[in-house]
Amino acid sequence: WIVKLPSARFAAVPENEFAMLELARRAGITVPENRLITTADIKGLPDEARAPGTKALAVRRFDRLAGGEPVHMEDFAQVFGQYPNDKYKSRSYANIAAVLWAEAGEEAVAEFVRRLVFSVVIGNADMHLKNWSLLYPDRRRPVLSPGYDFVATLPYIPNDTLALSFGGSRSLAEITPDQMRSFADKARIPASPLWKIAVETAQKTAAGWESLEQADLLPKDLRSSIQRQILRVAATVK
């Protein structure tokens, strides 16, 4: 398991990611097993990191087999030969899609588009190159890893923009058919199924939010901000 501790800067980040992972699952996205735990139950933490009532997010590692053997994994900064500090530079989401189309196939691209649309809808500005990865379960052919680092970041950094260009835009306010066509053209992949995937993902995200029990774990202002973002963007994807 990987344990993500509370942020010293932003409120309820583990709860935020916990809720967004469940919302992603309801939108049809593959996510790893995860659970919210109290920091007091984590051994080895200093006292200042174990404040009463604080939560951490535990995520089951998907780069390990059942027996603990490692599975080779590459994030897209590694795929493109870029240093971690350059994870916001030089590439676009179309570049990632092009690699997936060539190496992992049509369904991997469809899943990538679901996650990309979902990230815009929830206001996740931080889906940089290191937040997309390939796994090699058979040590030869890559597959897209489960989704991770789904956090609604816009409430923390208002007016932020996407980490990379999506069809020539970094806007978190809308997704348009022209934008999706531009994305497909740049990736050199068929455009025809992509808008349908976008519409379905946006609708499932908005519907899933309405009944998302995990949202009750969030502070009221954070919950309200995420809701405004979801409803605003989902309304543009029709």
Coordinates of C-alpha atoms in Angstrom, one line a residue:
W1 CA 0.0 0.0 0.0
I2 CA 1.0 3.7 -0.5
V3 CA -0.2 6.1 2.2
K4 CA -0.8 9.7 1.4
L5 CA -0.7 12.0 4.4
P6 CA -2.7 15.2 5.0
S7 CA -1.4 18.4 3.3
A8 CA 0.1 21.1 5.5
R9 CA -1.2 23.7 3.0
F10 CA -4.6 22.5 1.7
A11 CA -7.6 21.2 3.6
A12 CA -8.9 17.6 3.4
V13 CA -6.7 16.5 0.5
P14 CA -6.9 12.8 1.5
E15 CA -10.7 13.0 1.8
N16 CA -10.8 14.9 -1.5
E17 CA -8.9 12.2 -3.3
F18 CA -10.9 9.4 -1.6
A19 CA -14.1 11.0 -2.8
M20 CA -12.8 11.6 -6.4
L21 CA -11.5 8.0 -6.7
E22 CA -15.0 6.7 -5.9
L23 CA -16.6 9.3 -8.3
A24 CA -14.2 8.1 -11.0
R25 CA -15.2 4.5 -10.4
R26 CA -18.8 5.5 -10.8
A27 CA -17.9 7.3 -14.0
G28 CA -16.6 4.0 -15.4
I29 CA -12.9 4.6 -14.7
T30 CA -10.5 1.9 -13.4
V31 CA -9.1 2.9 -10.1
P32 CA -7.1 1.0 -7.5
E33 CA -8.4 -0.3 -4.2
N34 CA -8.2 2.5 -1.6
R35 CA -9.4 3.4 1.9
L36 CA -9.4 6.3 4.2
I37 CA -7.6 5.7 7.5
T38 CA -6.9 7.8 10.6
T39 CA -3.3 9.1 11.0
A40 CA -3.3 8.0 14.6
D41 CA -3.4 4.4 13.3
I42 CA -0.2 4.8 11.3
K43 CA 2.9 3.6 13.0
G44 CA 6.1 5.6 12.9
L45 CA 4.6 9.0 12.3
P46 CA 5.8 12.0 14.4
D47 CA 3.2 13.3 16.9
E48 CA 2.6 16.5 14.8
A49 CA 1.5 14.3 11.9
R50 CA -1.0 12.4 14.0
A51 CA -3.4 15.2 15.0
P52 CA -6.7 13.9 16.4
G53 CA -9.3 13.3 13.7
T54 CA -6.9 13.7 10.7
K55 CA -7.1 11.2 7.8
A56 CA -4.8 9.7 5.4
L57 CA -5.5 7.9 2.1
A58 CA -4.2 4.3 1.6
V59 CA -4.0 3.1 -2.0
R60 CA -3.1 -0.5 -2.9
R61 CA -0.1 -0.6 -5.2
F62 CA -0.9 -1.8 -8.7
D63 CA 2.8 -2.2 -9.6
R64 CA 3.0 -5.3 -7.5
L65 CA 1.6 -8.8 -8.0
A66 CA -0.3 -10.7 -5.4
G67 CA 2.9 -12.3 -4.1
G68 CA 4.6 -8.9 -3.9
E69 CA 6.7 -9.3 -7.1
P70 CA 7.2 -5.9 -8.9
V71 CA 5.5 -5.1 -12.2
H72 CA 7.5 -2.8 -14.4
M73 CA 5.9 0.6 -14.6
E74 CA 6.7 3.8 -16.5
D75 CA 5.1 7.1 -16.1
F76 CA 4.9 9.3 -19.2
A77 CA 7.7 11.6 -18.2
Q78 CA 9.9 8.4 -18.4
V79 CA 8.2 7.4 -21.7
F80 CA 9.1 10.7 -23.2
G81 CA 12.6 10.8 -21.7
Q82 CA 11.8 13.9 -19.6
Y83 CA 13.1 14.8 -16.2
P84 CA 10.5 14.9 -13.4
N85 CA 10.9 18.6 -13.1
D86 CA 9.7 18.9 -16.8
K87 CA 6.5 17.0 -16.2
Y88 CA 4.5 20.1 -17.2
K89 CA 6.5 20.9 -20.3
S90 CA 6.9 20.1 -24.0
R91 CA 4.2 17.5 -24.3
S92 CA 0.4 17.5 -24.6
Y93 CA -2.4 15.0 -23.8
A94 CA -2.5 14.3 -27.6
N95 CA 1.1 13.0 -27.3
I96 CA 0.1 10.6 -24.6
A97 CA -2.9 9.4 -26.6
A98 CA -0.7 8.8 -29.6
V99 CA 1.6 6.5 -27.7
L100 CA -1.4 4.7 -26.2
W101 CA -3.0 4.2 -29.6
A102 CA 0.3 2.7 -31.0
E103 CA 1.3 0.6 -28.0
A104 CA -1.8 -0.3 -26.0
G105 CA -4.7 0.0 -28.4
E106 CA -8.1 1.5 -28.8
E107 CA -9.6 0.7 -25.4
A108 CA -6.6 2.3 -23.7
V109 CA -7.2 5.5 -25.6
A110 CA -10.9 5.4 -24.7
E111 CA -10.0 5.0 -21.0
F112 CA -7.5 7.8 -21.3
V113 CA -10.2 10.1 -22.7
R114 CA -12.6 9.1 -19.9
R115 CA -9.9 10.1 -17.3
L116 CA -9.0 13.3 -19.1
V117 CA -12.7 14.4 -19.4
F118 CA -13.3 13.4 -15.8
S119 CA -10.3 15.5 -14.7
V120 CA -11.6 18.6 -16.4
V121 CA -15.1 18.1 -15.0
I122 CA -13.9 17.8 -11.4
G123 CA -11.4 20.6 -11.8
N124 CA -8.2 18.5 -11.5
A125 CA -5.4 20.8 -12.9
D126 CA -2.5 18.5 -11.9
M127 CA -2.7 15.7 -14.4
H128 CA 0.9 16.1 -15.6
L129 CA 3.1 13.5 -17.3
K130 CA 3.9 11.6 -14.1
N131 CA 0.2 11.1 -13.3
W132 CA -0.3 8.8 -16.3
S133 CA 1.6 5.5 -16.5
L134 CA 2.1 2.3 -18.4
L135 CA 2.3 -1.1 -16.8
Y136 CA 3.9 -4.2 -18.2
P137 CA 2.1 -7.2 -16.6
D138 CA 3.6 -9.7 -19.1
R139 CA 6.9 -7.7 -19.3
R140 CA 6.3 -7.1 -23.0
R141 CA 3.1 -5.3 -23.9
P142 CA 2.1 -2.2 -22.0
V143 CA -1.3 -1.4 -20.6
L144 CA -2.6 1.8 -19.2
S145 CA -2.3 1.7 -15.4
P146 CA -5.3 2.3 -13.1
G147 CA -6.1 5.9 -12.6
Y148 CA -4.5 7.7 -9.7
D149 CA -4.0 11.2 -8.2
F150 CA -7.6 12.3 -8.9
V151 CA -7.9 15.4 -6.7
A152 CA -10.2 18.3 -7.3
T153 CA -7.5 21.0 -7.2
L154 CA -9.4 24.0 -8.4
P155 CA -10.9 24.9 -5.0
Y156 CA -7.4 25.2 -3.7
I157 CA -5.9 27.2 -6.6
P158 CA -8.7 29.1 -8.2
N159 CA -8.3 30.1 -11.9
D160 CA -5.7 27.3 -12.4
T161 CA -5.5 25.6 -15.7
L162 CA -4.8 22.1 -17.0
A163 CA -1.3 20.7 -16.6
L164 CA -1.0 20.0 -20.3
S165 CA -2.7 21.2 -23.5
F166 CA -5.9 19.3 -24.4
G167 CA -6.8 20.0 -28.0
G168 CA -5.1 23.4 -27.9
S169 CA -6.8 24.4 -24.6
R170 CA -5.9 24.3 -21.0
S171 CA -9.3 25.5 -19.8
L172 CA -11.1 23.8 -16.9
A173 CA -14.3 25.7 -17.7
E174 CA -15.6 23.6 -20.6
I175 CA -14.9 20.9 -23.2
T176 CA -16.0 21.5 -26.8
P177 CA -16.4 19.3 -29.8
D178 CA -13.8 21.4 -31.7
Q179 CA -11.4 20.9 -28.9
M180 CA -11.9 17.1 -29.0
R181 CA -11.5 17.0 -32.8
S182 CA -8.2 19.0 -32.5
F183 CA -7.0 16.6 -29.8
A184 CA -7.8 13.6 -32.1
D185 CA -6.1 15.2 -35.1
K186 CA -2.9 16.0 -33.1
A187 CA -2.9 12.4 -31.7
R188 CA -3.7 11.0 -35.2
I189 CA -6.5 8.8 -33.8
P190 CA -10.1 8.5 -34.9
A191 CA -12.2 11.3 -33.6
S192 CA -15.7 9.8 -34.1
P193 CA -16.0 7.9 -30.8
L194 CA -14.4 10.4 -28.6
W195 CA -17.2 12.9 -28.1
K196 CA -19.6 10.2 -27.2
I197 CA -17.1 9.0 -24.5
A198 CA -16.8 12.6 -23.3
V199 CA -20.6 13.0 -23.0
E200 CA -21.1 9.7 -21.2
T201 CA -18.2 10.5 -18.8
A202 CA -19.5 14.0 -18.0
Q203 CA -23.0 12.7 -17.4
K204 CA -21.9 9.8 -15.2
T205 CA -19.7 12.1 -13.2
A206 CA -22.5 14.6 -12.6
A207 CA -25.0 11.8 -11.7
G208 CA -22.5 10.1 -9.5
W209 CA -21.8 13.3 -7.6
E210 CA -25.5 13.6 -6.7
S211 CA -25.4 10.4 -4.6
L212 CA -21.7 10.4 -3.5
E213 CA -21.7 9.6 0.2
Q214 CA -17.9 10.3 0.3
A215 CA -18.6 13.9 -0.5
D216 CA -20.0 14.3 3.0
L217 CA -16.5 13.9 4.3
L218 CA -15.4 17.2 2.7
P219 CA -15.7 20.6 4.4
K220 CA -18.8 22.4 3.2
D221 CA -17.0 25.1 1.2
L222 CA -14.8 22.5 -0.6
R223 CA -17.8 20.4 -1.4
S224 CA -19.8 23.3 -2.7
S225 CA -16.8 24.4 -4.9
I226 CA -16.5 20.9 -6.4
Q227 CA -20.2 20.7 -7.1
R228 CA -20.2 24.1 -8.9
Q229 CA -17.3 22.9 -11.1
I230 CA -18.9 19.6 -11.9
L231 CA -22.3 21.0 -12.8
R232 CA -20.8 23.9 -14.8
V233 CA -18.5 21.8 -17.0
A234 CA -20.9 18.8 -17.4
A235 CA -23.4 21.3 -18.8
T236 CA -21.0 22.1 -21.6
V237 CA -20.5 18.5 -22.7
K238 CA -23.7 17.5 -24.5

